mmCIF file of C-alpha atoms in Angstrom:
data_model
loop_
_atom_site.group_PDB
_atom_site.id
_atom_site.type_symbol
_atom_site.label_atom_id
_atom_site.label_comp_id
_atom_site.label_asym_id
_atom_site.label_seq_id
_atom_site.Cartn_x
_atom_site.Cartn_y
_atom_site.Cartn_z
ATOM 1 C CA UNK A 1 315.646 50.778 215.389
ATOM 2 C CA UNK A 2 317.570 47.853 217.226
ATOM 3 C CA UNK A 3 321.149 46.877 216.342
ATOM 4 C CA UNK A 4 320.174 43.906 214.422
ATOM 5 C CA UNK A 5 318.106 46.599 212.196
ATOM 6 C CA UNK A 6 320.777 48.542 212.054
ATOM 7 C CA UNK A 7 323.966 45.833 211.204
ATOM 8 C CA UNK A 8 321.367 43.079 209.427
ATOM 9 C CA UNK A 9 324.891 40.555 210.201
ATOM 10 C CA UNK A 10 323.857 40.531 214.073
ATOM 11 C CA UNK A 11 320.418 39.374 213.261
ATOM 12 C CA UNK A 12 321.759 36.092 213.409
ATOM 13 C CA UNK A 13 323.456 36.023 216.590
ATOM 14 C CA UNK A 14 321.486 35.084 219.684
ATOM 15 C CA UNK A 15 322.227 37.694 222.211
ATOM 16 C CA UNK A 16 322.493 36.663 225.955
ATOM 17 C CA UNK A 17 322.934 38.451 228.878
ATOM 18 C CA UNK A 18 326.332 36.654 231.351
ATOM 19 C CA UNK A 19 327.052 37.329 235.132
ATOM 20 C CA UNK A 20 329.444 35.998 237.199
ATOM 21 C CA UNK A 21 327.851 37.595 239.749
ATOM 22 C CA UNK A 22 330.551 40.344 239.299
ATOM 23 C CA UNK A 23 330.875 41.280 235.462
ATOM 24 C CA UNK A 24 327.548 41.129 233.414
ATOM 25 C CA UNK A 25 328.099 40.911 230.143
ATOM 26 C CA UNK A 26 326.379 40.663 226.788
ATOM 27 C CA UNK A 27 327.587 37.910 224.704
ATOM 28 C CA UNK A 28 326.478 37.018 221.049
ATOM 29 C CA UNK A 29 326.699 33.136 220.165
ATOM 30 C CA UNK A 30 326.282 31.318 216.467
ATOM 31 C CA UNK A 31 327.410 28.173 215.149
ATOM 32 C CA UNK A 32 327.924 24.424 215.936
ATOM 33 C CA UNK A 33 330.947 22.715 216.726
ATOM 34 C CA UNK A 34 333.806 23.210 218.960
ATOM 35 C CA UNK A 35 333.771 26.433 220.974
ATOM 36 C CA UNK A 36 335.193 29.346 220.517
ATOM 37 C CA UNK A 37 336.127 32.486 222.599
ATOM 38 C CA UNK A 38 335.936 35.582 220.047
ATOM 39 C CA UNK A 39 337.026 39.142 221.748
ATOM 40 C CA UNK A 40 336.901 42.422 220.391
ATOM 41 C CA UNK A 41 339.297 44.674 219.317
ATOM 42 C CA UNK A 42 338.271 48.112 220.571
ATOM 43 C CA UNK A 43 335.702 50.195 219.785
ATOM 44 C CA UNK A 44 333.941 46.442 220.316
ATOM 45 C CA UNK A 45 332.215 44.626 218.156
ATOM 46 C CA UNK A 46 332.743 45.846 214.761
ATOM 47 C CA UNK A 47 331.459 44.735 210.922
ATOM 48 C CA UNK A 48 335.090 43.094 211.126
ATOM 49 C CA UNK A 49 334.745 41.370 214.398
ATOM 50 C CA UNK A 50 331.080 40.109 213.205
ATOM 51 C CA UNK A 51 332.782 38.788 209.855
ATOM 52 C CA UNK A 52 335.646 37.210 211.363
ATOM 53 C CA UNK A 53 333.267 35.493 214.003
ATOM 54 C CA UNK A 54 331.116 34.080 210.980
ATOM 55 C CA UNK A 55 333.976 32.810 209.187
ATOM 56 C CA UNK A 56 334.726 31.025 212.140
ATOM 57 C CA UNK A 57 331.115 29.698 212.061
ATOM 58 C CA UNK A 58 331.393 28.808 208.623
ATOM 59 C CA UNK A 59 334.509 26.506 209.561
ATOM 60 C CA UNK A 60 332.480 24.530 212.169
ATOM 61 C CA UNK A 61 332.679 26.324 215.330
ATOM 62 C CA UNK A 62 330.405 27.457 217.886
ATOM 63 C CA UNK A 63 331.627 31.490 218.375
ATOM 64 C CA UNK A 64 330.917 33.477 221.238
ATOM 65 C CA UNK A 65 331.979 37.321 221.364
ATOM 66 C CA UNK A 66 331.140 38.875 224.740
ATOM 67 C CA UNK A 67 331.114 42.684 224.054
ATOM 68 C CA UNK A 68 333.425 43.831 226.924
ATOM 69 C CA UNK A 69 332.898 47.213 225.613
ATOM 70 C CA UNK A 70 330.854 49.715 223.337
ATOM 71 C CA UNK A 71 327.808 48.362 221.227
ATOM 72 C CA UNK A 72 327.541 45.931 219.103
ATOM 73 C CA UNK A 73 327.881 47.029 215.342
ATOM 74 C CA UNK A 74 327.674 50.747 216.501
ATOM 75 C CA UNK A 75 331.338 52.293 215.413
ATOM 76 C CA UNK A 76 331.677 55.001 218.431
ATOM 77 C CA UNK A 77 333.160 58.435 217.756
ATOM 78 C CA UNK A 78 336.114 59.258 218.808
ATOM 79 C CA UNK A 79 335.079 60.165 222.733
ATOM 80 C CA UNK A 80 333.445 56.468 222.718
ATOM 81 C CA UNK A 81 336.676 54.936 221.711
ATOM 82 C CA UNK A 82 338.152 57.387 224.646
ATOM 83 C CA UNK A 83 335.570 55.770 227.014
ATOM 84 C CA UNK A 84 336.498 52.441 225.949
ATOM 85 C CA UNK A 85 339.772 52.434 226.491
ATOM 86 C CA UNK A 86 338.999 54.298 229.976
ATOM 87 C CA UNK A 87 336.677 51.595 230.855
ATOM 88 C CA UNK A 88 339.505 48.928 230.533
ATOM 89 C CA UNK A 89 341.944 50.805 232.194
ATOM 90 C CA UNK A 90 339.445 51.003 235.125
ATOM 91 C CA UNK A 91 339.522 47.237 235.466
ATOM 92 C CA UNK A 92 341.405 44.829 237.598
ATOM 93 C CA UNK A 93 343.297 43.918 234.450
ATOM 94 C CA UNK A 94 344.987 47.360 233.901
ATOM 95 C CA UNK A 95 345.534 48.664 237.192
ATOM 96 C CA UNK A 96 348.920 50.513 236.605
ATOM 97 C CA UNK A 97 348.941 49.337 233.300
ATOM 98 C CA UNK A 98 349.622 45.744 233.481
ATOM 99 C CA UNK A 99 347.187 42.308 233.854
ATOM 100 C CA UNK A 100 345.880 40.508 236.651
ATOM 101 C CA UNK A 101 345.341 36.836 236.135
ATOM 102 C CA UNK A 102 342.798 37.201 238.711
ATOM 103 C CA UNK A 103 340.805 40.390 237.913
ATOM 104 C CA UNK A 104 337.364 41.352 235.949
ATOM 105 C CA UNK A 105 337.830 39.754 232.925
ATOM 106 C CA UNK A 106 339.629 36.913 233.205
ATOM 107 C CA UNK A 107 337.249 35.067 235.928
ATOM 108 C CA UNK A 108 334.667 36.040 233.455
ATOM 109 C CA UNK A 109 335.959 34.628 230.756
ATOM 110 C CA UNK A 110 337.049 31.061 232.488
ATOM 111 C CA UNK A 111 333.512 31.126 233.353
ATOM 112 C CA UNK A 112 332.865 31.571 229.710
ATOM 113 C CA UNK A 113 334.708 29.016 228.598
ATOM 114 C CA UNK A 114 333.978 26.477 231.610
ATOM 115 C CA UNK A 115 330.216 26.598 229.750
ATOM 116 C CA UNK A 116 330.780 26.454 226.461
ATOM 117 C CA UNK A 117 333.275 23.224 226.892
ATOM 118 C CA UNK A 118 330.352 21.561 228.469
ATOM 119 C CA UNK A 119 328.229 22.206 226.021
ATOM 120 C CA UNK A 120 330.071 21.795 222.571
ATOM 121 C CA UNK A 121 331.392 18.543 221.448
ATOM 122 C CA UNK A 122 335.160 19.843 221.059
ATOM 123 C CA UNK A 123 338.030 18.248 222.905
ATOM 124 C CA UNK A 124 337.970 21.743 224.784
ATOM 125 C CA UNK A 125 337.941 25.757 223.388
ATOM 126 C CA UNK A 126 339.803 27.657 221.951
ATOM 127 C CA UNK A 127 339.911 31.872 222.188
ATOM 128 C CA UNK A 128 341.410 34.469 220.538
ATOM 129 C CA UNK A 129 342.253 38.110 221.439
ATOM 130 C CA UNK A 130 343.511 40.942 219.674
ATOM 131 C CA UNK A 131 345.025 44.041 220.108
ATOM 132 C CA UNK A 132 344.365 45.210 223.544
ATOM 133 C CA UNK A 133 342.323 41.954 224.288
ATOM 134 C CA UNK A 134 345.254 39.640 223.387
ATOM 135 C CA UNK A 135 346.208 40.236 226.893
ATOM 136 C CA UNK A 136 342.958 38.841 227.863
ATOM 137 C CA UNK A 137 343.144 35.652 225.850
ATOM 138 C CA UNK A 138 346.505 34.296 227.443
ATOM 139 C CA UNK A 139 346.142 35.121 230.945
ATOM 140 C CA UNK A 140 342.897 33.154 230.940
ATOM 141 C CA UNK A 141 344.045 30.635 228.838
ATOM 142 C CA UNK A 142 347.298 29.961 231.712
ATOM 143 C CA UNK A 143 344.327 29.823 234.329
ATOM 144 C CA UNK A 144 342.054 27.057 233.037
ATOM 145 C CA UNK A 145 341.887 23.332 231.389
ATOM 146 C CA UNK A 146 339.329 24.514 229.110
ATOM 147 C CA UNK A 147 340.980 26.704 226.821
ATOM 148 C CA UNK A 148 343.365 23.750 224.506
ATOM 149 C CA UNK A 149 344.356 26.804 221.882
ATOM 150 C CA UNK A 150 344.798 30.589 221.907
ATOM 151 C CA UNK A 151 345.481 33.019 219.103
ATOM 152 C CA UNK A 152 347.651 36.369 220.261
ATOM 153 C CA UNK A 153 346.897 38.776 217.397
ATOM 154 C CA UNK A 154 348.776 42.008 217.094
ATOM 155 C CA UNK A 155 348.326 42.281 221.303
ATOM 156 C CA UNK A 156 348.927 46.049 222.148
ATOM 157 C CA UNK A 157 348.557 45.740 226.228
ATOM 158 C CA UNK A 158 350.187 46.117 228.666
ATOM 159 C CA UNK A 159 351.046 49.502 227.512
ATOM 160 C CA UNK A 160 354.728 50.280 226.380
ATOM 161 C CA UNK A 161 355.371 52.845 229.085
ATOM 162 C CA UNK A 162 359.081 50.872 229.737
ATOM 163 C CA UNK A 163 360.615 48.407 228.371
ATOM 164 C CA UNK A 164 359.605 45.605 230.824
ATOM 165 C CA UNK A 165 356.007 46.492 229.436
ATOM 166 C CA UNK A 166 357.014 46.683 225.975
ATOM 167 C CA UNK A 167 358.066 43.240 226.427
ATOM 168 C CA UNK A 168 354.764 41.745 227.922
ATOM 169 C CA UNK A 169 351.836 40.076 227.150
ATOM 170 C CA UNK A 170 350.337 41.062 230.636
ATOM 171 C CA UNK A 171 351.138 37.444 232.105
ATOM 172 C CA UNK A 172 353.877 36.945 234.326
ATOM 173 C CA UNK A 173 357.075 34.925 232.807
ATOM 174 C CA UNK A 174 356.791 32.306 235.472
ATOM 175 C CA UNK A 175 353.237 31.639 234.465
ATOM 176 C CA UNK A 176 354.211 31.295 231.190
ATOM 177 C CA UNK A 177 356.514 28.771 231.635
ATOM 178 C CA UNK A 178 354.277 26.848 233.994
ATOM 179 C CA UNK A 179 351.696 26.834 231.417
ATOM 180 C CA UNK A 180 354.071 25.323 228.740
ATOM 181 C CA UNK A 181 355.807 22.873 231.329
ATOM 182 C CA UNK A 182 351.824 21.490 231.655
ATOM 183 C CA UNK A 183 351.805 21.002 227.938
ATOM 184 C CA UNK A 184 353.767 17.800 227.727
ATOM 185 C CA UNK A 185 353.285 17.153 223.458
ATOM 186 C CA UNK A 186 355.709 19.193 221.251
ATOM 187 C CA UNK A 187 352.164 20.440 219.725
ATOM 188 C CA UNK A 188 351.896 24.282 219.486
ATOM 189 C CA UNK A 189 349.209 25.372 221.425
ATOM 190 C CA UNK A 190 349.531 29.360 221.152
ATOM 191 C CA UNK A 191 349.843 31.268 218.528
ATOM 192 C CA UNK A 192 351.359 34.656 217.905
ATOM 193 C CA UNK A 193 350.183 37.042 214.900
ATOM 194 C CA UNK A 194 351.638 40.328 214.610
ATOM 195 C CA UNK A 195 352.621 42.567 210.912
ATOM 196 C CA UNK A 196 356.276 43.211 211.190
ATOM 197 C CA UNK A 197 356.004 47.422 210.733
ATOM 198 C CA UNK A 198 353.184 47.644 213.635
ATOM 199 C CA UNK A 199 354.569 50.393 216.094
ATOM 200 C CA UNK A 200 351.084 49.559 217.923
ATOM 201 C CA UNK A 201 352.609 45.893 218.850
ATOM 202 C CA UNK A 202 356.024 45.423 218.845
ATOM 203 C CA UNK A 203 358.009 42.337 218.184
ATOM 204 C CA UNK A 204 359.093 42.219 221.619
ATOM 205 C CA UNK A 205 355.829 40.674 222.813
ATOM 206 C CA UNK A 206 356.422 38.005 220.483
ATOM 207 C CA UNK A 207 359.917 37.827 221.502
ATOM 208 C CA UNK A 208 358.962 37.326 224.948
ATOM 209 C CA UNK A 209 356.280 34.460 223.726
ATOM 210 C CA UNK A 210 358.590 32.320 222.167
ATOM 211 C CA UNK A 211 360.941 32.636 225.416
ATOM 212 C CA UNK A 212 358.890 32.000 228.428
ATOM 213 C CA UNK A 213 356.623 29.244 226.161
ATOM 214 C CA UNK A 214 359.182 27.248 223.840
ATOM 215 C CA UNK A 215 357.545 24.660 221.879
ATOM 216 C CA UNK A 216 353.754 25.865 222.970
ATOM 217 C CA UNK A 217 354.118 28.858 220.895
ATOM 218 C CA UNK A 218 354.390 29.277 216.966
ATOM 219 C CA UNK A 219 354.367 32.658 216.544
ATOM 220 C CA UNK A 220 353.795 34.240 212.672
ATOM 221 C CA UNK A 221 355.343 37.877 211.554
ATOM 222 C CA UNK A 222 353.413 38.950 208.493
ATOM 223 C CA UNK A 223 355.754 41.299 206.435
ATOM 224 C CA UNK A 224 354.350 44.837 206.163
ATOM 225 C CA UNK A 225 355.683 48.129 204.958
ATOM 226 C CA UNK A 226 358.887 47.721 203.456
ATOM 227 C CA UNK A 227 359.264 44.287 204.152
ATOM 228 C CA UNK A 228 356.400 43.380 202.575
ATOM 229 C CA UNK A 229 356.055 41.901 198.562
ATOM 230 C CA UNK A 230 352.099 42.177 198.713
ATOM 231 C CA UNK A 231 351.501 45.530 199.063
ATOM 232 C CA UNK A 232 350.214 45.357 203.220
ATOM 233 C CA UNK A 233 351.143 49.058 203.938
ATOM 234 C CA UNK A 234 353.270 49.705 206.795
ATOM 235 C CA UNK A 235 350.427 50.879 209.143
ATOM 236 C CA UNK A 236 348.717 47.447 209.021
ATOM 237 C CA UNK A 237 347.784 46.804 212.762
ATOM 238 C CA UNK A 238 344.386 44.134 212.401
ATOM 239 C CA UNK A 239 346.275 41.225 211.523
ATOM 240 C CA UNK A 240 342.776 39.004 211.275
ATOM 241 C CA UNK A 241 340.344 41.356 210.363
ATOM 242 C CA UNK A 242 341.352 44.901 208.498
ATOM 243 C CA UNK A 243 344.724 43.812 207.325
ATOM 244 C CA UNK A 244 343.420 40.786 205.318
ATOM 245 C CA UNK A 245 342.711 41.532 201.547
ATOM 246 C CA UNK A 246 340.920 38.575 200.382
ATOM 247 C CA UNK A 247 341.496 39.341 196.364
ATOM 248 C CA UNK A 248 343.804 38.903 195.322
ATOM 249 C CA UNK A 249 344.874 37.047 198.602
ATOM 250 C CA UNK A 250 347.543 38.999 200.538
ATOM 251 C CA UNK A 251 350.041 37.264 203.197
ATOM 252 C CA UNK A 252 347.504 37.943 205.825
ATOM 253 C CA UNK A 253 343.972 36.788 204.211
ATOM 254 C CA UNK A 254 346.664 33.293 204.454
ATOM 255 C CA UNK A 255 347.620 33.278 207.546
ATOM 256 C CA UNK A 256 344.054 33.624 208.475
ATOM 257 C CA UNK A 257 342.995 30.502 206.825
ATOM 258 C CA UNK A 258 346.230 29.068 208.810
ATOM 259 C CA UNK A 259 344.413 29.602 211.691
ATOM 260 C CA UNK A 260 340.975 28.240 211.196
ATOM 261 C CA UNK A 261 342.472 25.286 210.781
ATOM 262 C CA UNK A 262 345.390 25.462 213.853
ATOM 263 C CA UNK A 263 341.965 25.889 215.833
ATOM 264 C CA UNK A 264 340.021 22.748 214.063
ATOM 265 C CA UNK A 265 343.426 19.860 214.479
ATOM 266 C CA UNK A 266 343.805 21.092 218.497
ATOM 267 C CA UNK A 267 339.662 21.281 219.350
ATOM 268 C CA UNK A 268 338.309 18.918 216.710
ATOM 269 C CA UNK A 269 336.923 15.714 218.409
ATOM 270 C CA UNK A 270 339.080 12.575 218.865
ATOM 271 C CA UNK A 271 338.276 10.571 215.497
ATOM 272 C CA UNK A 272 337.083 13.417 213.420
ATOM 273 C CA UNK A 273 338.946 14.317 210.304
ATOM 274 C CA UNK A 274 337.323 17.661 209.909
ATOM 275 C CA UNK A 275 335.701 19.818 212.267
ATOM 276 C CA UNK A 276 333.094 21.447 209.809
ATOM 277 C CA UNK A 277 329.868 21.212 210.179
#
């Protein structure tokens, strides 16, 4: 039995094999419209990861997740999620527990995104990370003219083992700042999700965002826990994909919708009043 078999939702991603002649990677595409950058939260790519990339279809963009790690729609025990976690850590990216804007992932990803800008009809791409891929997102975004918008959600690397970490997004502060400084407009062009109880991603990160970036970040704090008059328990983490209750609509299932359409006004084409298919 194949994956598709398995999660029936995959059968309608085309499945391609990426190299950068360094990282090979399988990636899953669907959609038409402006591109999008989709990465995993770990184990990989999850029923939530596959429904959050077809919502994104369903609002007019062309998605592509590259599965940096796992299998695709096959939820690993808990020695897979070890090994995934051990295979980032292995990387460029996490060498002593911090990001490299020039490591593994990151060229892969501009490559990524170099292709599907040329090939969609979007004023550029867009990509979002989460947890310990929200890292990812930003320090490729800083490195390339592709990437217009990024989404930070709940981003849970570097890990907090001082405070300096606690505090960063994996990017260093200077690049940051150079990144905004090229964004002339007072447009936002990151942002920042995170539930306000999370002990897996503190506010700090956020903190730092709205620092080193000024005007190019709008950064959201979804009330969880006891802040929270919706009932989003204090242990919400997945700020896009398991913390969103859809009925009836919780602060999150919102702030979702709040996205797709941050992502539509930055990569829709010049003229078009609505990116949808």
């Amino acid at each position: 039995m194949t994956d598709a078999d398995a999660v029936p939702e995959l059968s309608r991603w085309q499945r391609t094999m990426v190299s950068d002649g360094t990282l090979a990677v399988e990636c899953l595409e669907r959609g038409d419209g402006p591109g999008v950058i989709l990465l995993p939260e770990i184990p990989g790519i999850m029923p939530g990861t596959i429904e959050l990339g077809d919502l994104l279809v369903d609002h007019g963009f062309t998605v592509v997740m590259p599965s940096l790690f796992g299998v695709p729609g096959r939820r690993p025990g808990l020695l897979g999620q070890v090994a995934a976690v051990a295979k980032l850590c292995v990387m460029a990216e996490f060498r002593a527990f911090s990001l490299d804007l020039r490591g593994q992932v990151t060229d892969f990803l501009r490559l990524v995104a170099g292709d599907l800008a040329a090939r969609t009809h979007g004023r550029g791409v867009g990509i979002v990370g989460m947890c310990f891929t929200g890292g990812f997102a930003i320090a490729t975004a800083v490195t390339t003219d592709e990437i217009l918008v990024t989404v930070v959600s709940q981003p849970a690397a570097p890990f907090p083992v001082s405070p300096s970490r606690a505090r960063s997004v994996g990017v260093p502060p200077a690049a940051l700042e150079r990144y905004a400084a090229s964004r002339a407009d007072a447009t936002p062009c990151v942002l920042g999700l995170r539930f306000t109880q999370d002990a897996r991603s503190g506010d700090a990160r956020m903190v730092a965002l709205e620092r080193h970036l000024g005007r190019a970040a709008r950064v959201v704090r979804i009330p969880s826990g006891d802040d929270s008059a919706d009932g989003t328990p204090k242990g919400a983490h997945s700020v896009l994909t398991g913390g969103v209750r859809e009925d009836p609509p919780n602060r999150a299932f919102l702030e979702r919708e709040q996205m797709f359409e941050f992502l539509r006004e930055r990569l829709a084409p010049a003229g078009a009043s609505d990116a949808r298919a």
